[in-house]
Amino acid sequence: MDDASIGWVGLGLSLILVGVAVGLSLWQGLRLEREMLWATGRALVQLLATGYVLVFVIDEDTPIAWAWAWVVVMVGVAALTARRRAPEVPGIALLTLAATSASAAISLFVVFGLGIYPMVGRAVVPIAGMMIGNSIGSIVVASRRILAELAERRPEVEARLALGQPWQQASKPFVRSALRTALTSQIENTKAVGLVFLPGAMTGLILAGADPVEAVLVQAAIMYLILGAVATNVVIIGLGLTRHLFTPDHRLVRLARGDT
Amino acid sequence: MSDPTDAPLFELDGVSLVIDGTTILDGIDLEIPARGITVLLGPSGAGKSMLLRLLNRLEVPTAGEVRFRGRPVQEIDPLELRRRVGMVFQRPTPFPGTVRENLLVAEPGATEDEMARVLRAARLDPEFLDRDADELSGGEAQRMCLARTLLTRPEVLLMDEPTSALDPEARRGLERTAQRIARRGRPMVWVTHDLEQAQRLADEVVVLVGGRVATPEQRARYLAGEWSGGNGAAGDAPAGTADAAGSGEGEAGTPGRGGEGGEAGG
C-alpha cells in the first residue's frame, strides 16, 4: 500500500498542474484564475477535514452509528447542494432530501442487507457517498427538465387539463420525457465505463495496489448501485416535483418560463 | 317552473383576479345566457381570456364567485366541470400522433362512429382519423381540437380567440362551424378582440375594458369602432368610470347581429 501513498510532497507536486491551468487561463484571458485557486484550496481543506473525520468514523473500534450519522449529514448536504444548483426549482431541497433518503435506504439495504459488503464504517461511508454524490446531478437535471418541459408545453398541458384529465395524466408525457433525459446520461456512463474512462473507485483501488479484476468487481457493483439509486431519485423527484407544480384542483401553477 | 334555458349558464358575482400583484379582473358582475354565442369582446389585455379560464377553473378568482348552472364552480369536481365546459384555445394544440390518437386522449373508449360524428360536427372528413396531427394545416388542426373537445360531450364550449392563428378563409369556416354547433343547442362563449367577428357571430356581446365590464359609454364607443386603443386600464378609461364598472350593468347585451353592423368595423 506504500506505493499508493504520495505524501505531502507528491500533493505539492500535483499542484504544478493547477499552475498549468491557471497559466492557461491567464494566457487566454479567461479570468478564472481566482476561481481555480479558490476551488483548489477549498477542495483540499474539505477533503482533509473529511479524511481526518473518516479516520475516526471508519476505525474498527468506532460504533457503526457514527457512520450512519455521516450518511445523514451527506443526505442533508445533498439537499442544500441541489438547492444551490437549481434555486429556480420550487421545494427542491425537501424533494432531494426525500429522494436521496429513500434511494439510500433502498440501495444500502441491498448492499448491506444482502451481505454484498460487510456493514462496517469503511464500507458504509464511501458507498453511500458515491451513491448520494452521483444522485445530485441527476436530481438537478431531472427537476430542471420537468420545470422547463411543463413551462414550454403549458398550452398542451392545459389543453389536456381542459379535456378533464387529472394532473397526473396531463403531465405524464412531459415528465416522462424529462425523466428519460435525466436517466439517459447515467445509462450512457454505465455503458461507457471501462471503454472510455476508468471510474474513480476502480482507479483508486488499482493505485492502492489491489488486483485489477477485484477492483473491477467492486466498481461494477458500485456502478449498478449508482444506476439503481439514480433511477430511484429521478422517479421520486419526478413524482414529487410534478405534484408540487399542480394545485389540488388540477391547475398548473405559474412557472418562470412559457407563461402567457 | 320556468324554462331551464332561461336560467343563466354562468353567473359571476364580484369576481376579481389578481396575479402577481397585477389586477387582471376587477369586480366583474356578469350573467352569460344558456343559449347562442356570447362574445366576450374587448381590447388586448382587457382580461377576456382570463375571464374565460375562470369558467372552467383553469384559474380561480381572488375574490367573488363563479357559478355554473346555479352552482358555485368550486363545489363541482374540476375534472367533471371541465368535461361539461369544453375549451378550445387560441392556438391549435395537437398532441403527438394521429387524429384518432388525439381524439382518444379526450375519450379513451370512443368508437369509430363517435369519432366520425365529432369530426363531421367540426367539418372535418372522417378520413382524417389516420392523418398525423402534426401535418394538419392550422385550420384543420383547430377543427381537430374542436372535435376533440366535442368528444367529451360538453354542455358549453369556451372558445379563446380560436381563429387568431388562422388565415381568413379558415377563420370564416370555423366561425360557420361554431354557429352551426350553437344553433344545434350547444351554447358558446367566444373571446375575440375583433369587432367584425363579434358582429358576425354574437347573439350577445359583453365588452370588457381594463379588467371590468365596460360602462355603457365605453361599450357604445367600442361597438362603434371608436375605441382609441389600449386595454382601458389605468389612464385609458374615461374619467368617472371606475365606480360604474361593477354596478350591475354586466348583463350581456344584444349586439349588431350577423353582418348588420358592418359600418362599425374599425
Short mmCIF file of C-alpha atoms in Angstrom, two decimals:
data_model
loop_
_atom_site.label_atom_id
_atom_site.label_comp_id
_atom_site.label_asym_id
_atom_site.label_seq_id
_atom_site.Cartn_x
_atom_site.Cartn_y
_atom_site.Cartn_z
CA MET A 1 0.00 0.00 0.00
CA ASP A 2 3.00 2.26 0.48
CA ASP A 3 3.29 2.54 -3.30
CA ALA A 4 0.00 4.37 -3.31
CA SER A 5 1.00 6.95 -0.74
CA ILE A 6 2.04 10.18 -2.39
CA GLY A 7 2.61 12.20 0.80
CA TRP A 8 2.65 15.98 1.10
CA VAL A 9 5.47 16.30 -1.40
CA GLY A 10 3.51 14.38 -4.02
CA LEU A 11 0.47 16.52 -3.34
CA GLY A 12 2.55 19.65 -3.66
CA LEU A 13 3.96 18.48 -7.00
CA SER A 14 0.46 17.78 -8.29
CA LEU A 15 -0.25 21.48 -7.82
CA ILE A 16 2.02 22.04 -10.84
CA LEU A 17 -0.98 21.00 -12.92
CA VAL A 18 -3.13 23.59 -11.19
CA GLY A 19 -0.42 26.06 -12.10
CA VAL A 20 -0.71 24.94 -15.73
CA ALA A 21 -4.48 25.52 -15.59
CA VAL A 22 -4.03 28.97 -14.06
CA GLY A 23 -1.37 29.80 -16.66
CA LEU A 24 -3.68 28.77 -19.49
CA SER A 25 -6.47 30.86 -18.01
CA LEU A 26 -4.20 33.89 -17.84
CA TRP A 27 -2.90 33.32 -21.37
CA GLN A 28 -6.39 33.04 -22.83
CA GLY A 29 -7.85 35.83 -20.68
CA LEU A 30 -10.47 33.52 -19.17
CA ARG A 31 -10.36 35.30 -15.80
CA LEU A 32 -10.86 32.01 -13.99
CA GLU A 33 -7.58 32.07 -12.05
CA ARG A 34 -9.09 33.17 -8.74
CA GLU A 35 -11.91 30.68 -9.13
CA MET A 36 -9.42 27.87 -9.84
CA LEU A 37 -7.22 28.70 -6.87
CA TRP A 38 -10.25 29.01 -4.59
CA ALA A 39 -11.62 25.66 -5.82
CA THR A 40 -8.22 24.02 -5.37
CA GLY A 41 -7.79 25.30 -1.82
CA ARG A 42 -11.36 24.60 -0.83
CA ALA A 43 -11.25 21.04 -2.18
CA LEU A 44 -8.06 20.35 -0.25
CA VAL A 45 -9.44 21.71 3.02
CA GLN A 46 -12.74 19.84 2.60
CA LEU A 47 -11.03 16.59 1.73
CA LEU A 48 -8.53 16.88 4.56
CA ALA A 49 -11.30 17.57 7.05
CA THR A 50 -13.23 14.63 5.66
CA GLY A 51 -10.15 12.44 5.81
CA TYR A 52 -9.49 13.22 9.46
CA VAL A 53 -13.12 12.61 10.42
CA LEU A 54 -13.10 9.43 8.36
CA VAL A 55 -10.11 8.18 10.32
CA PHE A 56 -12.37 8.26 13.35
CA VAL A 57 -15.57 7.09 11.67
CA ILE A 58 -14.13 4.05 9.93
CA ASP A 59 -11.99 2.96 12.82
CA GLU A 60 -12.96 -0.58 13.72
CA ASP A 61 -13.45 0.43 17.35
CA THR A 62 -15.86 3.28 16.49
CA PRO A 63 -19.56 2.33 16.74
CA ILE A 64 -21.25 1.94 13.32
CA ALA A 65 -23.81 4.58 14.38
CA TRP A 66 -21.20 7.23 13.58
CA ALA A 67 -21.01 6.00 10.00
CA TRP A 68 -24.79 6.24 9.66
CA ALA A 69 -24.73 9.72 11.20
CA TRP A 70 -22.25 10.63 8.48
CA VAL A 71 -24.67 9.33 5.84
CA VAL A 72 -27.44 11.50 7.31
CA VAL A 73 -25.18 14.54 7.05
CA MET A 74 -24.40 13.67 3.42
CA VAL A 75 -28.12 13.49 2.61
CA GLY A 76 -28.59 16.93 4.15
CA VAL A 77 -25.65 18.38 2.25
CA ALA A 78 -27.02 16.86 -0.97
CA ALA A 79 -30.31 18.69 -0.39
CA LEU A 80 -28.55 22.00 0.13
CA THR A 81 -26.31 21.41 -2.88
CA ALA A 82 -29.31 20.68 -5.12
CA ARG A 83 -30.99 23.88 -3.92
CA ARG A 84 -27.86 25.89 -4.64
CA ARG A 85 -27.54 24.42 -8.13
CA ALA A 86 -31.21 24.72 -9.08
CA PRO A 87 -32.71 27.53 -6.98
CA GLU A 88 -35.47 28.05 -9.55
CA VAL A 89 -36.99 24.66 -8.75
CA PRO A 90 -39.61 25.09 -6.01
CA GLY A 91 -39.13 22.84 -3.00
CA ILE A 92 -36.03 21.15 -4.40
CA ALA A 93 -34.25 20.86 -1.04
CA LEU A 94 -37.05 18.91 0.60
CA LEU A 95 -37.62 16.82 -2.51
CA THR A 96 -33.91 15.97 -2.68
CA LEU A 97 -33.95 15.10 0.99
CA ALA A 98 -36.85 12.72 0.44
CA ALA A 99 -35.42 11.23 -2.75
CA THR A 100 -31.87 10.65 -1.51
CA SER A 101 -33.15 9.28 1.81
CA ALA A 102 -35.38 6.80 0.02
CA SER A 103 -32.79 5.77 -2.55
CA ALA A 104 -30.07 5.49 0.11
CA ALA A 105 -32.33 3.35 2.28
CA ILE A 106 -33.18 1.01 -0.61
CA SER A 107 -29.66 0.76 -2.01
CA LEU A 108 -27.89 0.42 1.31
CA PHE A 109 -30.36 -2.24 2.35
CA VAL A 110 -29.48 -4.21 -0.79
CA VAL A 111 -25.74 -3.72 -0.29
CA PHE A 112 -25.54 -4.46 3.39
CA GLY A 113 -28.75 -6.39 3.99
CA LEU A 114 -27.81 -8.96 1.36
CA GLY A 115 -24.21 -9.01 2.52
CA ILE A 116 -22.61 -7.71 -0.71
CA TYR A 117 -20.32 -5.72 1.54
CA PRO A 118 -19.84 -6.14 5.28
CA MET A 119 -21.63 -3.44 7.25
CA VAL A 120 -18.62 -1.61 8.59
CA GLY A 121 -17.88 2.10 8.60
CA ARG A 122 -15.15 1.59 5.99
CA ALA A 123 -17.83 0.40 3.51
CA VAL A 124 -20.91 2.39 4.59
CA VAL A 125 -19.44 5.87 4.23
CA PRO A 126 -17.78 5.65 0.80
CA ILE A 127 -20.57 3.64 -0.79
CA ALA A 128 -23.29 5.97 0.49
CA GLY A 129 -21.13 8.92 -0.55
CA MET A 130 -20.76 7.70 -4.09
CA MET A 131 -24.46 6.97 -4.45
CA ILE A 132 -25.61 10.27 -2.98
CA GLY A 133 -22.98 12.29 -4.82
CA ASN A 134 -23.87 10.79 -8.17
CA SER A 135 -27.55 11.33 -7.48
CA ILE A 136 -27.32 15.11 -7.10
CA GLY A 137 -26.52 15.69 -10.77
CA SER A 138 -29.42 13.56 -11.93
CA ILE A 139 -31.80 15.21 -9.48
CA VAL A 140 -30.82 18.66 -10.71
CA VAL A 141 -31.14 17.64 -14.38
CA ALA A 142 -34.48 15.90 -13.83
CA SER A 143 -36.04 18.74 -11.87
CA ARG A 144 -34.86 21.39 -14.31
CA ARG A 145 -36.10 19.40 -17.29
CA ILE A 146 -39.52 18.87 -15.69
CA LEU A 147 -39.83 22.56 -14.95
CA ALA A 148 -38.75 23.53 -18.47
CA GLU A 149 -40.97 20.96 -20.18
CA LEU A 150 -44.08 21.99 -18.27
CA ALA A 151 -43.37 25.69 -18.80
CA GLU A 152 -42.65 25.35 -22.51
CA ARG A 153 -45.51 22.94 -23.15
CA ARG A 154 -48.02 24.76 -20.99
CA PRO A 155 -50.60 25.14 -23.80
CA GLU A 156 -50.56 21.40 -24.42
CA VAL A 157 -50.73 20.59 -20.71
CA GLU A 158 -53.67 22.93 -20.26
CA ALA A 159 -55.40 21.52 -23.33
CA ARG A 160 -55.21 18.11 -21.64
CA LEU A 161 -56.46 19.53 -18.32
CA ALA A 162 -59.30 21.25 -20.18
CA LEU A 163 -60.35 17.85 -21.54
CA GLY A 164 -60.86 16.73 -17.95
CA GLN A 165 -57.57 14.89 -17.49
CA PRO A 166 -56.20 14.86 -13.94
CA TRP A 167 -52.79 16.49 -13.50
CA GLN A 168 -51.05 13.14 -13.24
CA GLN A 169 -52.24 12.20 -16.71
CA ALA A 170 -51.93 15.66 -18.26
CA SER A 171 -48.30 15.97 -17.21
CA LYS A 172 -47.25 12.40 -17.92
CA PRO A 173 -45.82 12.74 -21.46
CA PHE A 174 -43.70 15.72 -20.45
CA VAL A 175 -42.50 14.33 -17.14
CA ARG A 176 -41.64 11.06 -18.85
CA SER A 177 -39.56 12.88 -21.42
CA ALA A 178 -37.73 14.84 -18.70
CA LEU A 179 -37.01 11.69 -16.69
CA ARG A 180 -35.69 9.91 -19.76
CA THR A 181 -33.28 12.78 -20.37
CA ALA A 182 -32.07 12.70 -16.77
CA LEU A 183 -31.56 8.95 -16.74
CA THR A 184 -30.02 8.65 -20.17
CA SER A 185 -26.72 10.25 -19.17
CA GLN A 186 -26.31 7.79 -16.29
CA ILE A 187 -27.11 4.88 -18.61
CA GLU A 188 -24.57 6.20 -21.11
CA ASN A 189 -21.98 6.47 -18.32
CA THR A 190 -22.68 2.91 -17.32
CA LYS A 191 -22.27 1.74 -20.92
CA ALA A 192 -19.04 3.66 -21.48
CA VAL A 193 -17.34 2.60 -18.29
CA GLY A 194 -14.12 0.71 -18.87
CA LEU A 195 -14.05 1.66 -22.55
CA VAL A 196 -13.86 5.41 -22.34
CA PHE A 197 -12.96 6.07 -18.75
CA LEU A 198 -11.89 4.24 -15.66
CA PRO A 199 -14.11 5.30 -12.81
CA GLY A 200 -12.82 6.66 -9.53
CA ALA A 201 -13.30 3.71 -7.22
CA MET A 202 -11.55 1.33 -9.56
CA THR A 203 -8.73 3.77 -10.25
CA GLY A 204 -8.27 4.30 -6.52
CA LEU A 205 -8.18 0.59 -5.80
CA ILE A 206 -5.66 -0.09 -8.56
CA LEU A 207 -3.48 2.79 -7.39
CA ALA A 208 -3.71 1.37 -3.89
CA GLY A 209 -2.33 -1.92 -5.18
CA ALA A 210 -5.48 -4.03 -5.46
CA ASP A 211 -5.80 -6.74 -8.07
CA PRO A 212 -7.40 -5.08 -11.17
CA VAL A 213 -10.03 -7.80 -11.53
CA GLU A 214 -11.02 -7.37 -7.87
CA ALA A 215 -11.14 -3.64 -8.47
CA VAL A 216 -13.40 -4.20 -11.48
CA LEU A 217 -15.84 -6.31 -9.45
CA VAL A 218 -16.05 -3.62 -6.78
CA GLN A 219 -16.51 -0.93 -9.41
CA ALA A 220 -19.17 -2.85 -11.32
CA ALA A 221 -21.20 -3.39 -8.17
CA ILE A 222 -20.93 0.32 -7.39
CA MET A 223 -22.00 1.29 -10.91
CA TYR A 224 -25.10 -0.87 -10.61
CA LEU A 225 -25.86 0.65 -7.23
CA ILE A 226 -25.47 4.13 -8.62
CA LEU A 227 -27.72 3.32 -11.57
CA GLY A 228 -30.39 2.00 -9.22
CA ALA A 229 -30.05 4.96 -6.87
CA VAL A 230 -30.17 7.49 -9.70
CA ALA A 231 -33.28 5.85 -11.18
CA THR A 232 -34.96 5.86 -7.77
CA ASN A 233 -34.04 9.50 -7.18
CA VAL A 234 -35.17 10.66 -10.58
CA VAL A 235 -38.54 8.95 -10.30
CA ILE A 236 -39.16 10.28 -6.79
CA ILE A 237 -38.21 13.78 -7.91
CA GLY A 238 -40.43 13.39 -10.96
CA LEU A 239 -43.48 12.45 -8.92
CA GLY A 240 -42.81 14.89 -6.08
CA LEU A 241 -41.95 17.93 -8.16
CA THR A 242 -44.83 17.43 -10.59
CA ARG A 243 -47.21 17.20 -7.65
CA HIS A 244 -45.74 20.46 -6.45
CA LEU A 245 -46.37 22.20 -9.77
CA PHE A 246 -50.09 21.49 -9.86
CA THR A 247 -52.76 22.66 -7.46
CA PRO A 248 -55.10 20.17 -5.78
CA ASP A 249 -57.82 21.29 -8.22
CA HIS A 250 -55.68 20.28 -11.21
CA ARG A 251 -54.30 23.62 -12.35
CA LEU A 252 -50.72 24.17 -13.48
CA VAL A 253 -49.11 26.81 -11.27
CA ARG A 254 -47.40 29.79 -12.86
CA LEU A 255 -43.89 28.89 -13.94
CA ALA A 256 -40.95 31.08 -14.75
CA ARG A 257 -40.86 30.25 -18.45
CA GLY A 258 -43.59 29.79 -21.03
CA ASP A 259 -46.29 31.70 -19.20
CA THR A 260 -48.54 33.86 -21.28
CA MET B 1 -91.29 26.31 -13.25
CA SER B 2 -89.52 28.49 -15.81
CA ASP B 3 -87.73 27.15 -18.88
CA PRO B 4 -84.31 25.96 -17.67
CA THR B 5 -82.66 27.55 -20.71
CA ASP B 6 -83.78 30.92 -19.34
CA ALA B 7 -81.59 30.42 -16.30
CA PRO B 8 -78.11 31.83 -16.84
CA LEU B 9 -75.41 29.38 -17.81
CA PHE B 10 -72.72 31.22 -15.87
CA GLU B 11 -73.05 33.90 -13.23
CA LEU B 12 -70.13 35.95 -11.96
CA ASP B 13 -70.60 37.89 -8.74
CA GLY B 14 -67.98 40.48 -7.86
CA VAL B 15 -65.23 38.43 -9.48
CA SER B 16 -61.70 39.75 -9.25
CA LEU B 17 -58.47 38.15 -10.32
CA VAL B 18 -55.08 39.39 -9.18
CA ILE B 19 -51.93 37.71 -10.47
CA ASP B 20 -48.53 38.59 -9.03
CA GLY B 21 -49.91 41.86 -7.71
CA THR B 22 -51.47 42.86 -11.04
CA THR B 23 -55.24 43.22 -11.17
CA ILE B 24 -56.44 41.33 -14.22
CA LEU B 25 -60.17 41.37 -13.48
CA ASP B 26 -61.81 43.77 -11.09
CA GLY B 27 -65.27 43.27 -9.64
CA ILE B 28 -66.96 41.55 -12.59
CA ASP B 29 -70.72 41.05 -12.28
CA LEU B 30 -72.00 39.15 -15.26
CA GLU B 31 -74.56 36.65 -16.46
CA ILE B 32 -73.95 34.51 -19.53
CA PRO B 33 -77.08 33.07 -21.12
CA ALA B 34 -77.54 29.36 -21.79
CA ARG B 35 -78.14 29.73 -25.50
CA GLY B 36 -76.41 31.02 -28.60
CA ILE B 37 -72.98 32.56 -28.85
CA THR B 38 -71.95 35.08 -26.22
CA VAL B 39 -68.95 37.04 -27.37
CA LEU B 40 -66.52 38.50 -24.86
CA LEU B 41 -65.16 41.46 -26.74
CA GLY B 42 -62.51 43.93 -25.79
CA PRO B 43 -59.02 45.20 -26.49
CA SER B 44 -55.96 43.06 -25.86
CA GLY B 45 -55.15 42.90 -22.17
CA ALA B 46 -58.75 43.57 -21.10
CA GLY B 47 -58.89 40.24 -19.23
CA LYS B 48 -61.15 38.35 -21.67
CA SER B 49 -59.13 35.14 -21.79
CA MET B 50 -58.65 35.11 -18.04
CA LEU B 51 -62.38 35.52 -17.56
CA LEU B 52 -62.90 32.54 -19.85
CA ARG B 53 -60.40 30.48 -17.88
CA LEU B 54 -62.34 31.19 -14.70
CA LEU B 55 -65.34 29.46 -16.24
CA ASN B 56 -63.66 26.03 -16.42
CA ARG B 57 -61.48 26.66 -13.39
CA LEU B 58 -58.15 26.89 -15.13
CA GLU B 59 -57.99 29.99 -12.93
CA VAL B 60 -59.71 30.66 -9.62
CA PRO B 61 -60.90 34.14 -8.67
CA THR B 62 -59.10 36.10 -5.99
CA ALA B 63 -62.49 37.40 -4.84
CA GLY B 64 -66.11 36.81 -5.80
CA GLU B 65 -67.89 33.73 -7.06
CA VAL B 66 -68.39 31.98 -10.39
CA ARG B 67 -71.48 29.78 -10.74
CA PHE B 68 -72.23 27.24 -13.46
CA ARG B 69 -75.92 26.45 -13.82
CA GLY B 70 -76.51 27.98 -10.40
CA ARG B 71 -73.77 26.00 -8.63
CA PRO B 72 -70.52 27.57 -7.44
CA VAL B 73 -67.78 26.10 -9.61
CA GLN B 74 -65.60 25.33 -6.61
CA GLU B 75 -68.27 22.91 -5.44
CA ILE B 76 -68.08 20.96 -8.70
CA ASP B 77 -65.32 18.40 -9.21
CA PRO B 78 -62.89 20.27 -11.52
CA LEU B 79 -62.45 17.28 -13.83
CA GLU B 80 -66.22 16.91 -14.19
CA LEU B 81 -66.60 20.67 -14.69
CA ARG B 82 -64.00 20.68 -17.48
CA ARG B 83 -65.73 17.87 -19.32
CA ARG B 84 -69.03 19.72 -19.06
CA VAL B 85 -67.41 23.04 -20.02
CA GLY B 86 -65.20 22.32 -23.05
CA MET B 87 -62.50 24.71 -24.17
CA VAL B 88 -60.74 25.44 -27.45
CA PHE B 89 -57.59 27.51 -27.14
CA GLN B 90 -56.11 30.35 -29.12
CA ARG B 91 -53.55 28.21 -30.89
CA PRO B 92 -54.21 24.68 -32.02
CA THR B 93 -52.68 22.20 -29.58
CA PRO B 94 -52.38 18.92 -31.46
CA PHE B 95 -50.96 16.11 -29.33
CA PRO B 96 -48.35 13.79 -30.86
CA GLY B 97 -49.81 11.03 -33.02
CA THR B 98 -52.70 10.71 -35.40
CA VAL B 99 -56.04 12.48 -35.28
CA ARG B 100 -57.53 9.25 -33.93
CA GLU B 101 -54.96 9.19 -31.12
CA ASN B 102 -55.77 12.82 -30.34
CA LEU B 103 -59.46 12.04 -30.08
CA LEU B 104 -58.78 9.04 -27.88
CA VAL B 105 -56.98 11.30 -25.40
CA ALA B 106 -60.29 13.06 -24.85
CA GLU B 107 -62.34 9.87 -24.68
CA PRO B 108 -60.27 6.68 -24.48
CA GLY B 109 -63.29 4.47 -25.11
CA ALA B 110 -64.62 6.39 -28.13
CA THR B 111 -65.90 4.26 -31.02
CA GLU B 112 -65.11 4.88 -34.68
CA ASP B 113 -68.67 6.13 -35.16
CA GLU B 114 -68.39 8.62 -32.32
CA MET B 115 -65.08 9.89 -33.65
CA ALA B 116 -66.50 10.24 -37.15
CA ARG B 117 -69.51 12.10 -35.72
CA VAL B 118 -67.42 14.74 -33.91
CA LEU B 119 -65.12 15.17 -36.90
CA ARG B 120 -68.16 15.82 -39.09
CA ALA B 121 -69.54 18.23 -36.48
CA ALA B 122 -66.22 20.11 -36.69
CA ARG B 123 -66.44 19.92 -40.53
CA LEU B 124 -63.53 17.53 -40.94
CA ASP B 125 -63.77 14.44 -43.09
CA PRO B 126 -63.58 11.21 -41.03
CA GLU B 127 -60.78 10.17 -43.41
CA PHE B 128 -58.60 12.49 -41.32
CA LEU B 129 -58.60 9.92 -38.50
CA ASP B 130 -55.37 8.33 -39.69
CA ARG B 131 -53.62 11.58 -40.54
CA ASP B 132 -50.69 12.71 -38.44
CA ALA B 133 -51.95 15.61 -36.31
CA ASP B 134 -48.68 17.48 -36.76
CA GLU B 135 -49.18 17.58 -40.53
CA LEU B 136 -52.57 19.30 -40.44
CA SER B 137 -52.93 22.91 -41.57
CA GLY B 138 -53.70 25.50 -38.89
CA GLY B 139 -57.41 25.46 -39.71
CA GLU B 140 -57.58 21.65 -39.80
CA ALA B 141 -55.68 21.38 -36.53
CA GLN B 142 -58.04 23.81 -34.83
CA ARG B 143 -61.04 21.85 -36.16
CA MET B 144 -59.49 18.68 -34.80
CA CYS B 145 -59.11 20.39 -31.42
CA LEU B 146 -62.78 21.36 -31.60
CA ALA B 147 -63.72 17.76 -32.46
CA ARG B 148 -61.55 16.51 -29.60
CA THR B 149 -63.38 18.82 -27.21
CA LEU B 150 -66.78 17.82 -28.59
CA LEU B 151 -65.99 14.19 -27.83
CA THR B 152 -66.32 14.87 -24.09
CA ARG B 153 -69.94 15.95 -24.81
CA PRO B 154 -69.59 19.37 -23.21
CA GLU B 155 -72.70 21.35 -22.34
CA VAL B 156 -71.00 24.56 -23.40
CA LEU B 157 -67.91 25.50 -25.40
CA LEU B 158 -65.40 28.15 -24.40
CA MET B 159 -63.60 29.47 -27.46
CA ASP B 160 -60.49 31.51 -26.63
CA GLU B 161 -59.77 33.51 -29.79
CA PRO B 162 -59.77 30.23 -31.69
CA THR B 163 -59.32 31.85 -35.11
CA SER B 164 -56.49 34.22 -34.27
CA ALA B 165 -53.84 31.90 -35.71
CA LEU B 166 -55.87 31.07 -38.85
CA ASP B 167 -55.98 32.61 -42.33
CA PRO B 168 -59.19 34.49 -43.29
CA GLU B 169 -60.71 31.55 -45.15
CA ALA B 170 -60.13 29.09 -42.30
CA ARG B 171 -61.38 31.72 -39.88
CA ARG B 172 -64.70 32.13 -41.65
CA GLY B 173 -65.02 28.36 -41.97
CA LEU B 174 -64.55 27.85 -38.24
CA GLU B 175 -67.00 30.65 -37.48
CA ARG B 176 -69.68 28.96 -39.61
CA THR B 177 -69.00 25.66 -37.87
CA ALA B 178 -69.34 27.34 -34.49
CA GLN B 179 -72.61 28.96 -35.49
CA ARG B 180 -73.95 25.61 -36.62
CA ILE B 181 -72.95 23.95 -33.34
CA ALA B 182 -74.51 26.76 -31.31
CA ARG B 183 -77.73 26.62 -33.35
CA ARG B 184 -77.97 22.93 -32.54
CA GLY B 185 -78.26 23.76 -28.88
CA ARG B 186 -74.72 23.97 -27.56
CA PRO B 187 -74.09 27.46 -26.19
CA MET B 188 -70.71 29.07 -26.67
CA VAL B 189 -68.64 31.77 -25.04
CA TRP B 190 -66.34 33.22 -27.68
CA VAL B 191 -63.45 35.57 -26.87
CA THR B 192 -62.25 37.98 -29.50
CA HIS B 193 -60.87 41.47 -29.91
CA ASP B 194 -62.13 41.54 -33.49
CA LEU B 195 -65.24 43.71 -33.65
CA GLU B 196 -66.28 42.44 -37.07
CA GLN B 197 -66.02 38.86 -35.94
CA ALA B 198 -68.15 39.70 -32.89
CA GLN B 199 -70.75 41.20 -35.17
CA ARG B 200 -70.77 38.14 -37.39
CA LEU B 201 -71.07 35.69 -34.52
CA ALA B 202 -72.65 37.13 -31.45
CA ASP B 203 -76.09 36.56 -30.07
CA GLU B 204 -74.92 38.51 -27.04
CA VAL B 205 -71.88 40.72 -26.54
CA VAL B 206 -70.07 41.52 -23.31
CA VAL B 207 -67.47 44.25 -23.69
CA LEU B 208 -64.56 44.13 -21.27
CA VAL B 209 -62.26 47.07 -20.77
CA GLY B 210 -59.39 47.24 -18.31
CA GLY B 211 -60.49 44.13 -16.43
CA ARG B 212 -64.05 45.39 -15.94
CA VAL B 213 -67.33 45.13 -17.75
CA ALA B 214 -67.45 48.23 -19.91
CA THR B 215 -69.63 51.12 -18.88
CA PRO B 216 -72.46 51.91 -21.32
CA GLU B 217 -70.37 54.75 -22.72
CA GLN B 218 -67.27 52.57 -23.19
CA ARG B 219 -69.40 49.83 -24.71
CA ALA B 220 -71.01 52.21 -27.21
CA ARG B 221 -67.61 53.55 -28.21
CA TYR B 222 -66.15 50.08 -28.61
CA LEU B 223 -69.07 48.75 -30.63
CA ALA B 224 -68.97 51.84 -32.83
CA GLY B 225 -65.34 51.11 -33.60
CA GLU B 226 -64.25 54.32 -31.93
CA TRP B 227 -62.01 52.79 -29.29
CA SER B 228 -58.69 54.55 -29.32
CA GLY B 229 -56.64 51.53 -28.40
CA GLY B 230 -55.20 50.36 -25.12
CA ASN B 231 -56.92 47.97 -22.79
CA GLY B 232 -58.70 50.62 -20.78
CA ALA B 233 -56.52 50.11 -17.75
CA ALA B 234 -55.02 53.00 -15.83
CA GLY B 235 -55.27 56.09 -17.99
CA ASP B 236 -57.32 54.55 -20.80
CA ALA B 237 -60.72 54.64 -19.14
CA PRO B 238 -62.66 57.87 -19.37
CA ALA B 239 -62.90 59.80 -16.11
CA GLY B 240 -65.62 58.73 -13.76
CA THR B 241 -65.92 55.13 -14.93
CA ALA B 242 -64.25 53.49 -12.01
CA ASP B 243 -67.33 53.38 -9.81
CA ALA B 244 -69.67 52.44 -12.60
CA ALA B 245 -67.78 49.34 -13.65
CA GLY B 246 -69.05 46.95 -11.03
CA SER B 247 -72.52 48.37 -10.76
CA GLY B 248 -74.51 45.55 -12.28
CA GLU B 249 -74.68 46.60 -15.91
CA GLY B 250 -72.92 43.38 -16.80
CA GLU B 251 -75.85 41.55 -18.24
CA ALA B 252 -74.94 40.51 -21.75
CA GLY B 253 -76.47 42.94 -24.19
CA THR B 254 -77.80 42.46 -27.69
CA PRO B 255 -75.27 43.27 -30.35
CA GLY B 256 -75.42 44.04 -34.01
CA ARG B 257 -76.09 40.60 -35.46
CA GLY B 258 -74.75 38.72 -38.43
CA GLY B 259 -73.27 41.43 -40.57
CA GLU B 260 -75.82 44.09 -39.74
CA GLY B 261 -73.21 46.27 -38.13
CA GLY B 262 -70.68 46.27 -40.91
CA GLU B 263 -70.30 50.01 -40.83
CA ALA B 264 -68.96 49.79 -37.32
CA GLY B 265 -65.87 47.80 -38.25
CA GLY B 266 -62.88 49.72 -37.10
#
